[in-house]
Amino acid sequence: MTPLDGIRILSLESFGAGPYGTMMLADLGAEVIKIENPATGGDASRSIGPHFLGEGDSQYAQSFNLNKRSVALDLSRPEDRADFLALVETADAVVNNLRGDLPKKLGIDYASLSAINPAIVCVHISAYGRDNERAAWPGYDFLAQAEAGLMSMTGEPDGPPARIGLSMIDYMTGITGMVGLLGCLIRARATGRGCDVDTSLFEVATHQHAYSATWFLNTGTMPQRLPRGAHGSVAPVQSVRTQDGWIYVMCMKEKFWRILCERIERPDLLSDPRFATQEGRRQNRAALTDELDATMTTRTTREWLSVLTGAIPAAPIYNVAEAFANPFMQKTGMVTSVRHPHADALKVLSCPLKIDGVRPAKSACASLGADNDSLLAPLHRREEARHEA
């Protein structure tokens, strides 16, 4: 049995944050049912190109929605609203990643649904939250990165602020919402009472500052962009040039600094007064970078990795093609394939969790409304039986 077998989650979701989070629960065995409006083509990600899977589906959408079912309902239509409420009666949670003012308007918050199912957990993932003057504002990952200060910390010092390469705030917000969902679901099963759970892109982006926020709030220390993606406190923790590319080295402990100098045959760096202490290496980071580059550009990335890996924390800096060609990537099993009506072997990423040493199985997300008959017909029969009784 998968860990979340028997849990039913209804999700009004699109794009990244909500779908990424609920996909993790679907991987773990929860029945995740996408409630999609047929009037608008369902989840907007179904129309995101450039790589489509027939009409009404895309590789983008499948990336966030594996192992999910789909019911097409327009909640503005009374008959569809009735079907939705019938599903709510059978569900454990309702998730949305809509604009903050919409859950109340659509009647998908706890106040609206608790009379039907007192134990329902309603998870709201929005851009800025539901309880402030920005509730009606649209928002996206990159805006949260910008305003929360993360872009100011990303990139080279002499370049413009840069966003993180992927929508990591979307993904982190989705996972944060699911942690809240699972925690409150445990309470709901014990007490019979559900609740609203809120998180937002802005709040999660702010939370990612972690120790840098603690330092700033208590000492006024401003985080600075450093060359080579270096760590602010410890050196050398940065990218270093090789003859044909780059390696990222992390001498987070003094012993790793000593091993690095030994492995690259530069014992003189250990006796250099500029680099004798962690504080010295941090203050003389530019000179240290020059010394490391001078030595490590004499050999290839592969040659250096054969010397360094396993001895100190070090990794090659790959592009995407190189990353997926990496033999270790193949060994981890992080790439699998699923059958799809328009792709017999659609390659997708595996779940990054293992249960008893086994990764959860993957299947393609259902097409828009594909599960209407199988999921709604039993509810209609149940309602008919109630009327007859």
Coordinates of C-alpha atoms in Angstrom, one line a residue:
M1 CA 0.0 0.0 0.0
T2 CA 1.3 3.5 -0.9
P3 CA 1.4 5.8 2.1
L4 CA -1.5 8.1 1.1
D5 CA -3.7 5.4 -0.4
G6 CA -7.4 6.2 0.4
I7 CA -6.9 9.9 0.6
R8 CA -8.9 11.9 -2.0
I9 CA -7.8 15.4 -2.9
L10 CA -9.7 17.8 -5.2
S11 CA -7.5 20.4 -6.8
L12 CA -8.4 23.6 -8.7
E13 CA -4.9 24.2 -10.0
S14 CA -2.9 25.5 -12.9
F15 CA 0.7 26.1 -13.9
G16 CA 3.3 25.2 -11.3
A17 CA 2.8 25.8 -7.5
G18 CA -0.4 23.8 -6.9
P19 CA 0.2 21.1 -9.4
Y20 CA 3.8 20.5 -8.3
G21 CA 2.7 20.0 -4.7
T22 CA -0.3 17.8 -5.4
M23 CA 1.7 15.7 -7.8
M24 CA 3.9 14.7 -4.9
L25 CA 0.8 13.5 -3.0
A26 CA -0.4 11.7 -6.1
D27 CA 3.0 10.0 -6.4
L28 CA 2.5 8.8 -2.8
G29 CA -0.9 7.2 -3.6
A30 CA -3.4 10.0 -2.9
E31 CA -6.2 10.2 -5.4
V32 CA -5.7 13.7 -6.8
I33 CA -8.6 14.8 -9.0
K34 CA -8.1 17.9 -11.1
I35 CA -11.3 20.0 -11.2
E36 CA -10.9 21.8 -14.6
N37 CA -13.2 24.3 -16.2
P38 CA -14.0 23.0 -19.7
A39 CA -15.1 26.5 -20.7
T40 CA -11.5 27.7 -20.5
G41 CA -9.8 24.6 -21.7
G42 CA -8.9 23.3 -18.2
D43 CA -5.6 23.8 -16.5
A44 CA -3.9 26.7 -18.5
S45 CA -0.7 24.6 -18.6
R46 CA -2.4 22.3 -21.1
S47 CA -1.9 25.0 -23.7
I48 CA 1.7 25.9 -22.9
G49 CA 4.0 25.1 -25.8
P50 CA 6.1 24.6 -27.7
H51 CA 5.8 20.8 -27.2
F52 CA 2.2 19.5 -27.4
L53 CA 0.7 16.1 -26.9
G54 CA -2.2 16.3 -29.3
E55 CA -5.0 18.7 -28.7
G56 CA -5.5 19.9 -25.1
D57 CA -2.3 18.6 -23.6
S58 CA 1.3 19.4 -23.5
Q59 CA 4.6 18.1 -22.2
Y60 CA 4.6 21.1 -19.8
A61 CA 1.3 20.1 -18.3
Q62 CA 2.3 16.4 -17.9
S63 CA 5.5 17.5 -16.0
F64 CA 3.3 18.8 -13.2
N65 CA 0.3 16.5 -13.3
L66 CA 1.5 12.9 -13.5
N67 CA -0.7 10.3 -11.6
K68 CA -3.7 12.6 -11.6
R69 CA -7.3 12.2 -12.7
S70 CA -9.5 14.9 -14.3
V71 CA -13.1 16.0 -14.0
A72 CA -14.4 18.8 -16.2
L73 CA -16.7 21.1 -14.2
D74 CA -17.7 24.7 -14.6
L75 CA -18.5 25.8 -11.0
S76 CA -20.6 28.7 -12.3
R77 CA -23.2 26.2 -13.6
P78 CA -25.6 25.0 -10.9
E79 CA -25.5 21.4 -12.0
D80 CA -21.7 21.3 -12.1
R81 CA -21.5 23.1 -8.7
A82 CA -23.7 20.3 -7.3
D83 CA -21.4 17.7 -8.7
F84 CA -18.4 19.4 -7.2
L85 CA -20.1 19.5 -3.8
A86 CA -20.9 15.9 -4.1
L87 CA -17.2 15.2 -4.6
V88 CA -16.3 17.4 -1.7
E89 CA -18.5 15.2 0.5
T90 CA -16.2 12.3 -0.4
A91 CA -12.9 14.2 -0.2
D92 CA -10.3 14.8 2.4
A93 CA -8.9 18.1 1.0
V94 CA -9.6 20.8 -1.6
V95 CA -6.5 22.6 -3.0
N96 CA -6.3 25.6 -5.1
N97 CA -3.6 28.0 -6.3
L98 CA -5.9 30.8 -7.4
R99 CA -5.8 34.5 -6.9
G100 CA -6.3 35.2 -3.2
D101 CA -9.7 36.8 -3.6
L102 CA -11.2 33.9 -5.6
P103 CA -11.6 31.0 -3.1
K104 CA -14.3 32.8 -1.1
K105 CA -16.0 34.0 -4.3
L106 CA -16.0 30.5 -5.7
G107 CA -17.1 29.0 -2.4
I108 CA -14.1 26.7 -2.0
D109 CA -12.9 27.8 1.4
Y110 CA -13.7 26.1 4.7
A111 CA -16.5 28.4 5.6
S112 CA -18.3 27.5 2.4
L113 CA -17.6 23.7 2.4
S114 CA -17.6 22.8 6.1
A115 CA -21.4 22.3 6.2
I116 CA -21.0 19.6 3.6
N117 CA -17.9 18.0 5.0
P118 CA -16.8 19.3 8.5
A119 CA -13.4 17.4 8.2
I120 CA -12.4 19.0 4.8
V121 CA -9.0 20.7 4.7
C122 CA -9.0 23.6 2.3
V123 CA -5.5 24.6 1.1
H124 CA -5.0 28.0 -0.6
I125 CA -1.8 28.7 -2.5
S126 CA -1.8 32.3 -3.8
A127 CA 0.6 35.0 -4.8
Y128 CA 0.3 37.3 -1.8
G129 CA -2.2 35.7 0.6
R130 CA -6.0 36.1 1.1
D131 CA -6.1 38.4 4.1
N132 CA -4.4 41.6 2.9
E133 CA -4.8 44.4 0.4
R134 CA -3.1 42.4 -2.4
A135 CA -5.5 39.5 -2.2
A136 CA -6.9 40.3 -5.7
W137 CA -3.4 40.8 -7.3
P138 CA -2.2 38.3 -9.8
G139 CA 1.3 37.1 -9.2
Y140 CA 4.0 34.7 -10.3
D141 CA 7.2 33.0 -9.1
F142 CA 9.6 35.5 -10.7
L143 CA 7.8 38.5 -9.1
A144 CA 8.2 36.9 -5.7
Q145 CA 11.9 36.4 -6.4
A146 CA 12.2 40.0 -7.3
E147 CA 10.3 41.7 -4.5
A148 CA 11.5 39.4 -1.7
G149 CA 15.1 40.2 -2.5
L150 CA 16.2 36.9 -3.9
M151 CA 17.1 38.3 -7.4
S152 CA 19.4 40.9 -5.7
M153 CA 21.4 38.0 -4.3
T154 CA 21.7 36.0 -7.6
G155 CA 24.2 36.5 -10.4
E156 CA 27.6 38.0 -10.7
P157 CA 28.4 41.2 -8.7
D158 CA 28.9 43.3 -11.9
G159 CA 25.8 41.9 -13.7
P160 CA 22.1 42.8 -13.3
P161 CA 20.0 41.0 -10.7
A162 CA 19.1 37.6 -11.9
R163 CA 16.3 35.2 -11.2
I164 CA 16.9 31.6 -10.2
G165 CA 17.0 29.5 -13.4
L166 CA 13.8 27.6 -12.6
S167 CA 10.6 28.4 -10.8
M168 CA 11.9 27.2 -7.5
I169 CA 9.5 29.4 -5.5
D170 CA 6.6 27.8 -7.2
Y171 CA 7.8 24.4 -6.3
M172 CA 8.7 25.3 -2.7
T173 CA 5.4 27.0 -2.2
G174 CA 3.6 23.9 -3.5
I175 CA 5.5 21.6 -1.2
T176 CA 4.9 24.0 1.7
G177 CA 1.2 23.9 1.1
M178 CA 1.3 20.1 1.1
V179 CA 3.1 20.0 4.4
G180 CA 0.3 22.1 5.8
L181 CA -2.3 19.9 4.2
L182 CA -0.9 16.7 5.6
G183 CA -0.5 18.2 9.1
C184 CA -4.0 19.5 9.2
L185 CA -5.4 16.3 7.7
I186 CA -3.9 14.3 10.6
R187 CA -5.7 16.7 13.0
A188 CA -8.9 16.5 11.0
R189 CA -8.9 12.7 11.2
A190 CA -8.4 12.9 14.9
T191 CA -11.0 15.6 15.6
G192 CA -13.4 15.5 12.7
R193 CA -12.8 19.2 12.0
G194 CA -10.9 20.6 9.1
C195 CA -9.7 24.1 8.4
D196 CA -8.2 26.6 5.9
V197 CA -4.5 26.4 5.2
D198 CA -2.8 29.3 3.5
T199 CA 0.6 29.9 2.0
S200 CA 1.8 32.3 -0.7
L201 CA 4.6 32.7 -3.2
F202 CA 5.7 36.0 -1.4
E203 CA 5.8 34.4 2.0
V204 CA 7.7 31.3 0.9
A205 CA 10.2 33.5 -1.1
T206 CA 10.8 35.5 2.0
H207 CA 11.3 32.4 4.1
Q208 CA 14.0 31.2 1.7
H209 CA 16.3 33.9 3.1
A210 CA 16.8 31.7 6.2
Y211 CA 20.0 32.7 7.9
S212 CA 20.6 35.7 5.7
A213 CA 17.4 37.2 7.0
T214 CA 18.4 36.4 10.6
W215 CA 21.8 38.1 10.1
F216 CA 20.2 41.2 8.4
L217 CA 17.4 41.6 10.9
N218 CA 19.7 41.3 13.9
T219 CA 22.9 42.9 12.7
G220 CA 22.0 44.8 9.5
T221 CA 24.4 42.6 7.5
M222 CA 23.4 42.9 3.8
P223 CA 23.8 39.8 1.7
Q224 CA 26.1 40.5 -1.2
R225 CA 26.5 38.8 -4.6
L226 CA 29.9 37.2 -4.9
P227 CA 31.9 36.1 -7.9
R228 CA 31.6 32.5 -9.0
G229 CA 28.5 31.8 -6.9
A230 CA 30.6 31.8 -3.8
H231 CA 29.4 31.3 -0.3
G232 CA 29.3 34.5 1.8
S233 CA 31.1 33.1 4.9
V234 CA 33.3 30.2 3.9
A235 CA 36.1 29.9 1.3
P236 CA 36.8 28.3 -1.1
V237 CA 33.2 27.4 -1.7
Q238 CA 32.7 28.4 -5.4
S239 CA 33.1 27.5 -9.0
V240 CA 36.7 27.0 -10.3
R241 CA 37.9 27.0 -13.9
T242 CA 39.3 23.8 -15.4
Q243 CA 41.0 23.3 -18.8
D244 CA 37.6 22.6 -20.5
G245 CA 34.9 23.7 -18.1
W246 CA 34.1 24.3 -14.4
I247 CA 34.0 22.4 -11.1
Y248 CA 32.3 23.6 -8.0
V249 CA 34.3 22.9 -4.8
M250 CA 33.0 23.2 -1.3
C251 CA 35.6 23.4 1.5
M252 CA 33.0 23.8 4.2
K253 CA 35.4 22.3 6.8
E254 CA 39.0 23.0 7.4
K255 CA 39.9 19.4 6.6
F256 CA 38.5 19.8 3.1
W257 CA 40.7 22.8 2.5
R258 CA 43.8 20.8 3.5
I259 CA 42.8 17.9 1.3
L260 CA 42.1 20.2 -1.7
C261 CA 45.6 21.7 -1.5
E262 CA 47.1 18.2 -1.2
R263 CA 45.1 16.8 -4.1
I264 CA 45.9 19.6 -6.5
E265 CA 49.5 19.5 -5.4
R266 CA 49.6 23.0 -4.0
P267 CA 50.9 22.5 -0.4
D268 CA 52.3 26.1 -0.6
L269 CA 48.7 27.4 -0.3
L270 CA 48.5 25.9 3.2
S271 CA 51.5 27.9 4.4
D272 CA 50.5 31.1 2.6
P273 CA 49.6 33.6 5.4
R274 CA 46.8 35.0 3.2
F275 CA 45.0 31.6 3.3
A276 CA 46.1 30.2 6.6
T277 CA 42.7 30.8 8.3
Q278 CA 39.1 30.7 7.2
E279 CA 38.8 34.5 7.8
G280 CA 42.0 35.0 5.7
R281 CA 40.6 33.0 2.8
R282 CA 37.4 34.9 2.9
Q283 CA 39.1 38.3 2.9
N284 CA 41.5 37.2 0.2
R285 CA 38.9 35.4 -1.9
A286 CA 39.9 37.0 -5.2
A287 CA 43.6 36.1 -4.8
L288 CA 42.6 32.6 -3.8
T289 CA 40.5 32.3 -6.9
D290 CA 43.4 33.3 -9.1
E291 CA 45.6 30.7 -7.5
L292 CA 43.1 27.9 -7.9
D293 CA 42.3 28.9 -11.5
A294 CA 46.0 28.9 -12.3
T295 CA 46.4 25.3 -11.1
M296 CA 43.1 23.8 -12.2
T297 CA 43.1 25.1 -15.7
T298 CA 46.1 22.8 -16.4
R299 CA 43.9 19.7 -16.4
T300 CA 40.4 18.8 -17.6
T301 CA 37.3 18.6 -15.5
R302 CA 37.3 14.8 -15.8
E303 CA 40.9 14.6 -14.7
W304 CA 40.3 16.8 -11.7
L305 CA 37.2 14.9 -10.7
S306 CA 39.1 11.7 -10.6
V307 CA 41.4 13.3 -8.1
L308 CA 38.8 15.2 -6.0
T309 CA 35.5 13.3 -5.9
G310 CA 35.1 11.3 -2.8
A311 CA 37.9 13.2 -1.1
I312 CA 36.2 16.6 -0.9
P313 CA 32.7 17.8 -1.8
A314 CA 33.1 18.7 -5.5
A315 CA 30.9 18.4 -8.6
P316 CA 31.2 19.2 -12.3
I317 CA 29.1 22.2 -13.5
Y318 CA 27.1 20.6 -16.3
N319 CA 24.6 22.0 -18.8
V320 CA 21.3 20.2 -19.0
A321 CA 22.4 17.8 -21.7
E322 CA 25.5 16.8 -19.8
A323 CA 23.5 16.4 -16.6
F324 CA 21.1 13.9 -18.1
A325 CA 24.0 12.1 -19.9
N326 CA 25.7 11.6 -16.6
P327 CA 26.0 7.9 -15.8
F328 CA 25.1 8.6 -12.2
M329 CA 21.9 10.2 -13.3
Q330 CA 21.0 6.9 -15.0
K331 CA 21.9 4.9 -11.9
T332 CA 19.6 6.9 -9.7
G333 CA 16.5 6.1 -11.8
M334 CA 15.4 9.7 -11.8
V335 CA 14.2 9.4 -15.4
T336 CA 11.4 7.1 -16.3
S337 CA 8.7 6.9 -19.1
V338 CA 4.9 6.8 -19.2
R339 CA 2.4 5.8 -21.8
H340 CA 0.4 8.6 -23.3
P341 CA -2.2 8.5 -26.2
H342 CA 0.2 10.7 -28.2
A343 CA 3.5 9.3 -26.9
D344 CA 4.1 5.6 -26.2
A345 CA 7.2 6.4 -24.2
L346 CA 7.0 9.9 -22.8
K347 CA 10.1 10.5 -20.7
V348 CA 9.4 12.1 -17.4
L349 CA 11.2 12.7 -14.1
S350 CA 10.7 10.1 -11.4
C351 CA 9.5 10.9 -7.9
P352 CA 12.5 11.9 -5.8
L353 CA 11.2 9.7 -2.9
K354 CA 11.6 6.0 -2.3
I355 CA 9.3 4.0 -0.1
D356 CA 11.0 0.8 1.2
G357 CA 13.7 1.4 -1.5
V358 CA 11.2 1.6 -4.4
R359 CA 10.2 4.8 -6.3
P360 CA 6.4 5.3 -6.7
A361 CA 5.1 4.4 -10.2
K362 CA 4.2 7.1 -12.7
S363 CA 1.3 7.4 -15.1
A364 CA 0.2 10.2 -17.4
C365 CA -2.3 12.7 -16.2
A366 CA -5.8 12.0 -17.6
S367 CA -7.1 14.2 -20.4
L368 CA -9.5 17.0 -19.6
G369 CA -12.7 15.5 -18.2
A370 CA -11.6 11.9 -18.8
D371 CA -12.9 10.8 -15.4
N372 CA -16.3 12.5 -15.4
D373 CA -18.2 9.3 -15.9
S374 CA -16.3 7.0 -13.6
L375 CA -16.2 9.5 -10.7
L376 CA -19.5 11.3 -11.1
A377 CA -21.9 8.4 -12.0
P378 CA -21.6 6.8 -8.6
L379 CA -22.4 10.1 -6.9
H380 CA -25.4 10.5 -9.1
R381 CA -26.6 7.0 -8.2
R382 CA -26.1 7.8 -4.5
E383 CA -28.1 11.0 -4.8
E384 CA -30.9 9.2 -6.5
A385 CA -30.9 6.6 -3.8
R386 CA -31.2 9.3 -1.2
H387 CA -34.2 10.8 -2.9
E388 CA -35.9 7.4 -3.2
A389 CA -35.3 6.8 0.5

